mmCIF file with all atom_site columns, C-alpha atoms in Angstrom:
data_model
loop_
_atom_site.group_PDB
_atom_site.id
_atom_site.type_symbol
_atom_site.label_atom_id
_atom_site.label_alt_id
_atom_site.label_comp_id
_atom_site.label_asym_id
_atom_site.label_entity_id
_atom_site.label_seq_id
_atom_site.pdbx_PDB_ins_code
_atom_site.Cartn_x
_atom_site.Cartn_y
_atom_site.Cartn_z
_atom_site.occupancy
_atom_site.B_iso_or_equiv
_atom_site.pdbx_formal_charge
_atom_site.auth_seq_id
_atom_site.auth_comp_id
_atom_site.auth_asym_id
_atom_site.auth_atom_id
_atom_site.pdbx_PDB_model_num
ATOM 1   C CA . MET U 1 1   ? 20.372  18.775 -12.217 1.00 0.00 ? 837 MET U CA 1
ATOM 2   C CA . GLN U 1 2   ? 19.621  16.195 -9.630  1.00 0.00 ? 838 GLN U CA 1
ATOM 3   C CA . GLN U 1 3   ? 17.542  17.058 -6.657  1.00 0.00 ? 839 GLN U CA 1
ATOM 4   C CA . THR U 1 4   ? 19.517  15.942 -3.575  1.00 0.00 ? 840 THR U CA 1
ATOM 5   C CA . THR U 1 5   ? 17.821  15.916 0.026   1.00 0.00 ? 841 THR U CA 1
ATOM 6   C CA . ASP U 1 6   ? 18.835  14.807 2.893   1.00 0.00 ? 842 ASP U CA 1
ATOM 7   C CA . ASN U 1 7   ? 15.814  11.917 5.158   1.00 0.00 ? 843 ASN U CA 1
ATOM 8   C CA . THR U 1 8   ? 18.128  11.910 7.813   1.00 0.00 ? 844 THR U CA 1
ATOM 9   C CA . GLY U 1 9   ? 16.081  11.121 11.301  1.00 0.00 ? 845 GLY U CA 1
ATOM 10  C CA . LYS U 1 10  ? 13.717  9.460  13.072  1.00 0.00 ? 846 LYS U CA 1
ATOM 11  C CA . TYR U 1 11  ? 10.889  7.220  11.767  1.00 0.00 ? 847 TYR U CA 1
ATOM 12  C CA . LEU U 1 12  ? 7.585   5.791  13.447  1.00 0.00 ? 848 LEU U CA 1
ATOM 13  C CA . ILE U 1 13  ? 7.611   2.134  12.534  1.00 0.00 ? 849 ILE U CA 1
ATOM 14  C CA . PHE U 1 14  ? 4.524   0.939  11.667  1.00 0.00 ? 850 PHE U CA 1
ATOM 15  C CA . SER U 1 15  ? 2.841   -2.473 10.704  1.00 0.00 ? 851 SER U CA 1
ATOM 16  C CA . LEU U 1 16  ? 0.593   -2.844 7.784   1.00 0.00 ? 852 LEU U CA 1
ATOM 17  C CA . SER U 1 17  ? 0.063   -6.789 7.306   1.00 0.00 ? 853 SER U CA 1
ATOM 18  C CA . ASP U 1 18  ? 3.445   -8.567 7.529   1.00 0.00 ? 854 ASP U CA 1
ATOM 19  C CA . GLU U 1 19  ? 4.821   -4.729 6.210   1.00 0.00 ? 855 GLU U CA 1
ATOM 20  C CA . SER U 1 20  ? 7.298   -2.596 8.065   1.00 0.00 ? 856 SER U CA 1
ATOM 21  C CA . TYR U 1 21  ? 6.665   1.063  7.643   1.00 0.00 ? 857 TYR U CA 1
ATOM 22  C CA . GLY U 1 22  ? 8.277   4.485  8.369   1.00 0.00 ? 858 GLY U CA 1
ATOM 23  C CA . ILE U 1 23  ? 6.436   8.186  8.901   1.00 0.00 ? 859 ILE U CA 1
ATOM 24  C CA . SER U 1 24  ? 9.222   10.742 10.069  1.00 0.00 ? 860 SER U CA 1
ATOM 25  C CA . ILE U 1 25  ? 8.521   11.975 14.080  1.00 0.00 ? 861 ILE U CA 1
ATOM 26  C CA . GLN U 1 26  ? 8.212   15.693 12.186  1.00 0.00 ? 862 GLN U CA 1
ATOM 27  C CA . ASN U 1 27  ? 5.314   15.062 11.269  1.00 0.00 ? 863 ASN U CA 1
ATOM 28  C CA . VAL U 1 28  ? 3.609   12.259 14.342  1.00 0.00 ? 864 VAL U CA 1
ATOM 29  C CA . LYS U 1 29  ? 1.466   14.354 16.628  1.00 0.00 ? 865 LYS U CA 1
ATOM 30  C CA . GLU U 1 30  ? 0.572   11.147 19.122  1.00 0.00 ? 866 GLU U CA 1
ATOM 31  C CA . ILE U 1 31  ? -0.791  7.525  18.935  1.00 0.00 ? 867 ILE U CA 1
ATOM 32  C CA . ILE U 1 32  ? -4.107  6.759  20.278  1.00 0.00 ? 868 ILE U CA 1
ATOM 33  C CA . GLY U 1 33  ? -6.164  3.537  20.939  1.00 0.00 ? 869 GLY U CA 1
ATOM 34  C CA . MET U 1 34  ? -8.984  2.775  18.105  1.00 0.00 ? 870 MET U CA 1
ATOM 35  C CA . MET U 1 35  ? -12.222 5.032  18.913  1.00 0.00 ? 871 MET U CA 1
ATOM 36  C CA . PRO U 1 36  ? -15.869 4.994  17.845  1.00 0.00 ? 872 PRO U CA 1
ATOM 37  C CA . ILE U 1 37  ? -15.217 6.950  14.144  1.00 0.00 ? 873 ILE U CA 1
ATOM 38  C CA . THR U 1 38  ? -17.514 8.467  12.422  1.00 0.00 ? 874 THR U CA 1
ATOM 39  C CA . SER U 1 39  ? -18.542 7.527  8.842   1.00 0.00 ? 875 SER U CA 1
ATOM 40  C CA . ILE U 1 40  ? -18.743 10.536 6.129   1.00 0.00 ? 876 ILE U CA 1
ATOM 41  C CA . PRO U 1 41  ? -21.127 9.465  3.382   1.00 0.00 ? 877 PRO U CA 1
ATOM 42  C CA . LYS U 1 42  ? -20.286 9.147  -0.314  1.00 0.00 ? 878 LYS U CA 1
ATOM 43  C CA . THR U 1 43  ? -16.477 8.707  0.375   1.00 0.00 ? 879 THR U CA 1
ATOM 44  C CA . GLY U 1 44  ? -13.753 6.553  -0.490  1.00 0.00 ? 880 GLY U CA 1
ATOM 45  C CA . GLU U 1 45  ? -13.842 2.800  1.294   1.00 0.00 ? 881 GLU U CA 1
ATOM 46  C CA . TRP U 1 46  ? -10.626 3.721  2.774   1.00 0.00 ? 882 TRP U CA 1
ATOM 47  C CA . ILE U 1 47  ? -11.367 7.320  4.084   1.00 0.00 ? 883 ILE U CA 1
ATOM 48  C CA . LYS U 1 48  ? -12.606 5.410  7.224   1.00 0.00 ? 884 LYS U CA 1
ATOM 49  C CA . GLY U 1 49  ? -14.737 9.019  8.196   1.00 0.00 ? 885 GLY U CA 1
ATOM 50  C CA . VAL U 1 50  ? -14.423 11.283 11.450  1.00 0.00 ? 886 VAL U CA 1
ATOM 51  C CA . ILE U 1 51  ? -13.476 11.177 15.262  1.00 0.00 ? 887 ILE U CA 1
ATOM 52  C CA . ASN U 1 52  ? -13.556 13.521 18.029  1.00 0.00 ? 888 ASN U CA 1
ATOM 53  C CA . LEU U 1 53  ? -10.320 14.426 19.123  1.00 0.00 ? 889 LEU U CA 1
ATOM 54  C CA . ARG U 1 54  ? -10.545 17.367 22.343  1.00 0.00 ? 890 ARG U CA 1
ATOM 55  C CA . GLY U 1 55  ? -12.688 19.122 20.377  1.00 0.00 ? 891 GLY U CA 1
ATOM 56  C CA . LYS U 1 56  ? -11.354 18.844 17.198  1.00 0.00 ? 892 LYS U CA 1
ATOM 57  C CA . ILE U 1 57  ? -12.201 16.951 14.488  1.00 0.00 ? 893 ILE U CA 1
ATOM 58  C CA . ILE U 1 58  ? -9.814  14.437 12.818  1.00 0.00 ? 894 ILE U CA 1
ATOM 59  C CA . PRO U 1 59  ? -10.154 12.743 9.261   1.00 0.00 ? 895 PRO U CA 1
ATOM 60  C CA . ILE U 1 60  ? -9.717  8.702  9.543   1.00 0.00 ? 896 ILE U CA 1
ATOM 61  C CA . ILE U 1 61  ? -7.473  6.606  7.013   1.00 0.00 ? 897 ILE U CA 1
ATOM 62  C CA . ASP U 1 62  ? -7.515  3.427  6.988   1.00 0.00 ? 898 ASP U CA 1
ATOM 63  C CA . LEU U 1 63  ? -4.351  2.108  5.208   1.00 0.00 ? 899 LEU U CA 1
ATOM 64  C CA . ARG U 1 64  ? -4.526  -1.193 4.987   1.00 0.00 ? 900 ARG U CA 1
ATOM 65  C CA . ILE U 1 65  ? -7.363  -0.592 2.384   1.00 0.00 ? 901 ILE U CA 1
ATOM 66  C CA . LYS U 1 66  ? -5.539  2.632  0.995   1.00 0.00 ? 902 LYS U CA 1
ATOM 67  C CA . PHE U 1 67  ? -2.716  0.397  -0.157  1.00 0.00 ? 903 PHE U CA 1
ATOM 68  C CA . SER U 1 68  ? -5.398  -2.358 -1.247  1.00 0.00 ? 904 SER U CA 1
ATOM 69  C CA . MET U 1 69  ? -4.482  -4.642 1.664   1.00 0.00 ? 905 MET U CA 1
ATOM 70  C CA . GLU U 1 70  ? -7.116  -7.232 2.611   1.00 0.00 ? 906 GLU U CA 1
ATOM 71  C CA . PRO U 1 71  ? -9.140  -5.408 5.622   1.00 0.00 ? 907 PRO U CA 1
ATOM 72  C CA . ILE U 1 72  ? -9.276  -7.608 8.980   1.00 0.00 ? 908 ILE U CA 1
ATOM 73  C CA . PRO U 1 73  ? -11.057 -6.762 12.189  1.00 0.00 ? 909 PRO U CA 1
ATOM 74  C CA . TYR U 1 74  ? -9.753  -4.502 14.230  1.00 0.00 ? 910 TYR U CA 1
ATOM 75  C CA . SER U 1 75  ? -7.514  -5.655 17.728  1.00 0.00 ? 911 SER U CA 1
ATOM 76  C CA . ASP U 1 76  ? -6.148  -4.661 21.076  1.00 0.00 ? 912 ASP U CA 1
ATOM 77  C CA . ARG U 1 77  ? -3.039  -3.640 18.520  1.00 0.00 ? 913 ARG U CA 1
ATOM 78  C CA . THR U 1 78  ? -4.584  -2.089 16.110  1.00 0.00 ? 914 THR U CA 1
ATOM 79  C CA . CYS U 1 79  ? -4.279  2.390  16.301  1.00 0.00 ? 915 CYS U CA 1
ATOM 80  C CA . ILE U 1 80  ? -4.350  5.793  14.628  1.00 0.00 ? 916 ILE U CA 1
ATOM 81  C CA . ILE U 1 81  ? -1.842  7.709  14.177  1.00 0.00 ? 917 ILE U CA 1
ATOM 82  C CA . ILE U 1 82  ? -2.559  11.536 14.606  1.00 0.00 ? 918 ILE U CA 1
ATOM 83  C CA . VAL U 1 83  ? 0.015   13.174 11.469  1.00 0.00 ? 919 VAL U CA 1
ATOM 84  C CA . GLU U 1 84  ? -0.258  16.700 10.097  1.00 0.00 ? 920 GLU U CA 1
ATOM 85  C CA . ILE U 1 85  ? 0.876   17.262 7.133   1.00 0.00 ? 921 ILE U CA 1
ATOM 86  C CA . GLY U 1 86  ? 1.948   20.612 5.311   1.00 0.00 ? 922 GLY U CA 1
ATOM 87  C CA . LEU U 1 87  ? -0.686  22.246 3.009   1.00 0.00 ? 923 LEU U CA 1
ATOM 88  C CA . GLY U 1 88  ? 0.691   25.312 0.928   1.00 0.00 ? 924 GLY U CA 1
ATOM 89  C CA . LYS U 1 89  ? 0.917   27.931 3.667   1.00 0.00 ? 925 LYS U CA 1
ATOM 90  C CA . GLY U 1 90  ? -0.728  25.752 6.464   1.00 0.00 ? 926 GLY U CA 1
ATOM 91  C CA . THR U 1 91  ? -1.696  22.870 8.102   1.00 0.00 ? 927 THR U CA 1
ATOM 92  C CA . ALA U 1 92  ? -3.991  19.767 8.943   1.00 0.00 ? 928 ALA U CA 1
ATOM 93  C CA . GLN U 1 93  ? -4.089  16.622 10.637  1.00 0.00 ? 929 GLN U CA 1
ATOM 94  C CA . THR U 1 94  ? -5.726  13.383 9.681   1.00 0.00 ? 930 THR U CA 1
ATOM 95  C CA . GLY U 1 95  ? -5.503  9.725  11.913  1.00 0.00 ? 931 GLY U CA 1
ATOM 96  C CA . ILE U 1 96  ? -4.076  7.082  9.329   1.00 0.00 ? 932 ILE U CA 1
ATOM 97  C CA . VAL U 1 97  ? -5.046  3.391  10.955  1.00 0.00 ? 933 VAL U CA 1
ATOM 98  C CA . VAL U 1 98  ? -2.207  0.561  11.619  1.00 0.00 ? 934 VAL U CA 1
ATOM 99  C CA . ASP U 1 99  ? -1.958  -2.831 12.809  1.00 0.00 ? 935 ASP U CA 1
ATOM 100 C CA . GLY U 1 100 ? -0.095  -1.873 15.394  1.00 0.00 ? 936 GLY U CA 1
ATOM 101 C CA . VAL U 1 101 ? 3.036   0.408  16.741  1.00 0.00 ? 937 VAL U CA 1
ATOM 102 C CA . SER U 1 102 ? 6.300   -1.059 16.884  1.00 0.00 ? 938 SER U CA 1
ATOM 103 C CA . GLU U 1 103 ? 9.164   1.280  17.716  1.00 0.00 ? 939 GLU U CA 1
ATOM 104 C CA . VAL U 1 104 ? 11.653  4.897  16.629  1.00 0.00 ? 940 VAL U CA 1
ATOM 105 C CA . LEU U 1 105 ? 14.234  4.471  14.626  1.00 0.00 ? 941 LEU U CA 1
ATOM 106 C CA . HIS U 1 106 ? 17.414  7.201  13.958  1.00 0.00 ? 942 HIS U CA 1
ATOM 107 C CA . ILE U 1 107 ? 17.614  5.998  10.164  1.00 0.00 ? 943 ILE U CA 1
ATOM 108 C CA . LYS U 1 108 ? 20.396  7.363  8.300   1.00 0.00 ? 944 LYS U CA 1
ATOM 109 C CA . ASP U 1 109 ? 20.356  8.540  4.772   1.00 0.00 ? 945 ASP U CA 1
ATOM 110 C CA . GLU U 1 110 ? 22.890  6.422  3.346   1.00 0.00 ? 946 GLU U CA 1
ATOM 111 C CA . CYS U 1 111 ? 20.372  3.654  4.602   1.00 0.00 ? 947 CYS U CA 1
ATOM 112 C CA . ILE U 1 112 ? 17.519  4.988  2.735   1.00 0.00 ? 948 ILE U CA 1
ATOM 113 C CA . ASP U 1 113 ? 17.600  4.171  -1.629  1.00 0.00 ? 949 ASP U CA 1
ATOM 114 C CA . PRO U 1 114 ? 14.876  6.202  -3.600  1.00 0.00 ? 950 PRO U CA 1
ATOM 115 C CA . PRO U 1 115 ? 11.795  4.395  -4.771  1.00 0.00 ? 951 PRO U CA 1
ATOM 116 C CA . PRO U 1 116 ? 11.924  1.527  -7.173  1.00 0.00 ? 952 PRO U CA 1
ATOM 117 C CA . SER U 1 117 ? 11.102  1.863  -10.697 1.00 0.00 ? 953 SER U CA 1
ATOM 118 C CA . PHE U 1 118 ? 8.015   0.218  -11.944 1.00 0.00 ? 954 PHE U CA 1
ATOM 119 C CA . GLY U 1 119 ? 7.648   2.013  -15.243 1.00 0.00 ? 955 GLY U CA 1
ATOM 120 C CA . THR U 1 120 ? 5.096   4.624  -15.505 1.00 0.00 ? 956 THR U CA 1
ATOM 121 C CA . ARG U 1 121 ? 2.014   2.350  -14.945 1.00 0.00 ? 957 ARG U CA 1
ATOM 122 C CA . ILE U 1 122 ? 2.546   2.572  -10.778 1.00 0.00 ? 958 ILE U CA 1
ATOM 123 C CA . ASN U 1 123 ? 2.821   6.032  -8.720  1.00 0.00 ? 959 ASN U CA 1
ATOM 124 C CA . THR U 1 124 ? 5.071   5.523  -6.072  1.00 0.00 ? 960 THR U CA 1
ATOM 125 C CA . ASP U 1 125 ? 4.530   9.065  -5.115  1.00 0.00 ? 961 ASP U CA 1
ATOM 126 C CA . THR U 1 126 ? 3.526   8.116  -1.190  1.00 0.00 ? 962 THR U CA 1
ATOM 127 C CA . ILE U 1 127 ? 7.253   6.520  -1.324  1.00 0.00 ? 963 ILE U CA 1
ATOM 128 C CA . LEU U 1 128 ? 9.816   8.865  0.148   1.00 0.00 ? 964 LEU U CA 1
ATOM 129 C CA . GLY U 1 129 ? 12.334  5.843  -0.217  1.00 0.00 ? 965 GLY U CA 1
ATOM 130 C CA . MET U 1 130 ? 12.804  2.756  1.141   1.00 0.00 ? 966 MET U CA 1
ATOM 131 C CA . ALA U 1 131 ? 15.301  2.499  3.970   1.00 0.00 ? 967 ALA U CA 1
ATOM 132 C CA . LYS U 1 132 ? 17.899  -1.293 4.344   1.00 0.00 ? 968 LYS U CA 1
ATOM 133 C CA . MET U 1 133 ? 18.007  -2.326 8.456   1.00 0.00 ? 969 MET U CA 1
ATOM 134 C CA . LYS U 1 134 ? 19.457  -5.269 9.551   1.00 0.00 ? 970 LYS U CA 1
ATOM 135 C CA . ASN U 1 135 ? 16.315  -7.086 9.608   1.00 0.00 ? 971 ASN U CA 1
ATOM 136 C CA . GLY U 1 136 ? 15.035  -6.337 6.227   1.00 0.00 ? 972 GLY U CA 1
ATOM 137 C CA . VAL U 1 137 ? 13.293  -3.370 4.609   1.00 0.00 ? 973 VAL U CA 1
ATOM 138 C CA . LYS U 1 138 ? 10.989  -0.488 6.456   1.00 0.00 ? 974 LYS U CA 1
ATOM 139 C CA . ILE U 1 139 ? 9.185   0.955  3.519   1.00 0.00 ? 975 ILE U CA 1
ATOM 140 C CA . LEU U 1 140 ? 9.073   5.125  4.343   1.00 0.00 ? 976 LEU U CA 1
ATOM 141 C CA . LEU U 1 141 ? 5.778   6.882  3.473   1.00 0.00 ? 977 LEU U CA 1
ATOM 142 C CA . ASN U 1 142 ? 5.943   10.673 2.379   1.00 0.00 ? 978 ASN U CA 1
ATOM 143 C CA . ILE U 1 143 ? 2.762   10.816 4.316   1.00 0.00 ? 979 ILE U CA 1
ATOM 144 C CA . ASP U 1 144 ? 1.702   14.084 2.451   1.00 0.00 ? 980 ASP U CA 1
ATOM 145 C CA . GLN U 1 145 ? 0.873   12.110 -0.624  1.00 0.00 ? 981 GLN U CA 1
ATOM 146 C CA . VAL U 1 146 ? -1.447  9.807  1.165   1.00 0.00 ? 982 VAL U CA 1
ATOM 147 C CA . GLY U 1 147 ? -4.317  11.470 0.912   1.00 0.00 ? 983 GLY U CA 1
ATOM 148 C CA . PRO U 1 148 ? -5.671  13.495 -1.199  1.00 0.00 ? 984 PRO U CA 1
ATOM 149 C CA . ARG U 1 149 ? -6.084  17.101 -0.863  1.00 0.00 ? 985 ARG U CA 1
ATOM 150 C CA . GLU U 1 150 ? -9.993  16.963 0.046   1.00 0.00 ? 986 GLU U CA 1
ATOM 151 C CA . VAL U 1 151 ? -9.430  14.201 2.839   1.00 0.00 ? 987 VAL U CA 1
ATOM 152 C CA . TRP U 1 152 ? -7.206  16.511 4.850   1.00 0.00 ? 988 TRP U CA 1
ATOM 153 C CA . ALA U 1 153 ? -9.603  19.428 4.408   1.00 0.00 ? 989 ALA U CA 1
ATOM 154 C CA . LEU U 1 154 ? -12.213 17.066 5.717   1.00 0.00 ? 990 LEU U CA 1
ATOM 155 C CA . GLY U 1 155 ? -11.048 17.949 8.791   1.00 0.00 ? 991 GLY U CA 1
ATOM 156 C CA . ASN U 1 156 ? -10.121 21.427 9.108   1.00 0.00 ? 992 ASN U CA 1
ATOM 157 C CA . ALA U 1 157 ? -12.437 23.031 7.081   1.00 0.00 ? 993 ALA U CA 1
ATOM 158 C CA . ALA U 1 158 ? -12.936 26.320 9.158   1.00 0.00 ? 994 ALA U CA 1
#
């Protein structure tokens, strides 16, 4: 039995390298400029560390590194998107570093294709779908699957 979901909604579109990505606006809490990040020892290279955002510790992930792209110096367009994801019965916040934010788009479900099948050796769990737009394809991310649970726990331990 095939599960049907309606992915119609508003998506925040951002760039990494020359590609456009989107995440559901429902997961976005705010967009902030770059700020000092405190490193956490013995974490993956893509886990940049944590920030103190108005008294709350937020883990920061660099999506460029997470997605195996060449790291580049941060610019005045580089920003952190604070997102909230579901963790079982609760939620957690994290920041994702992106090259730049461009727009919010309303995307209809009929414009979204499922993630491509690359075979069993490539994990596409982080991809919600591929939005077919007039000016190209936007890769829609399943933000709940981008970081491992231990990353979400960095900033949400009581």
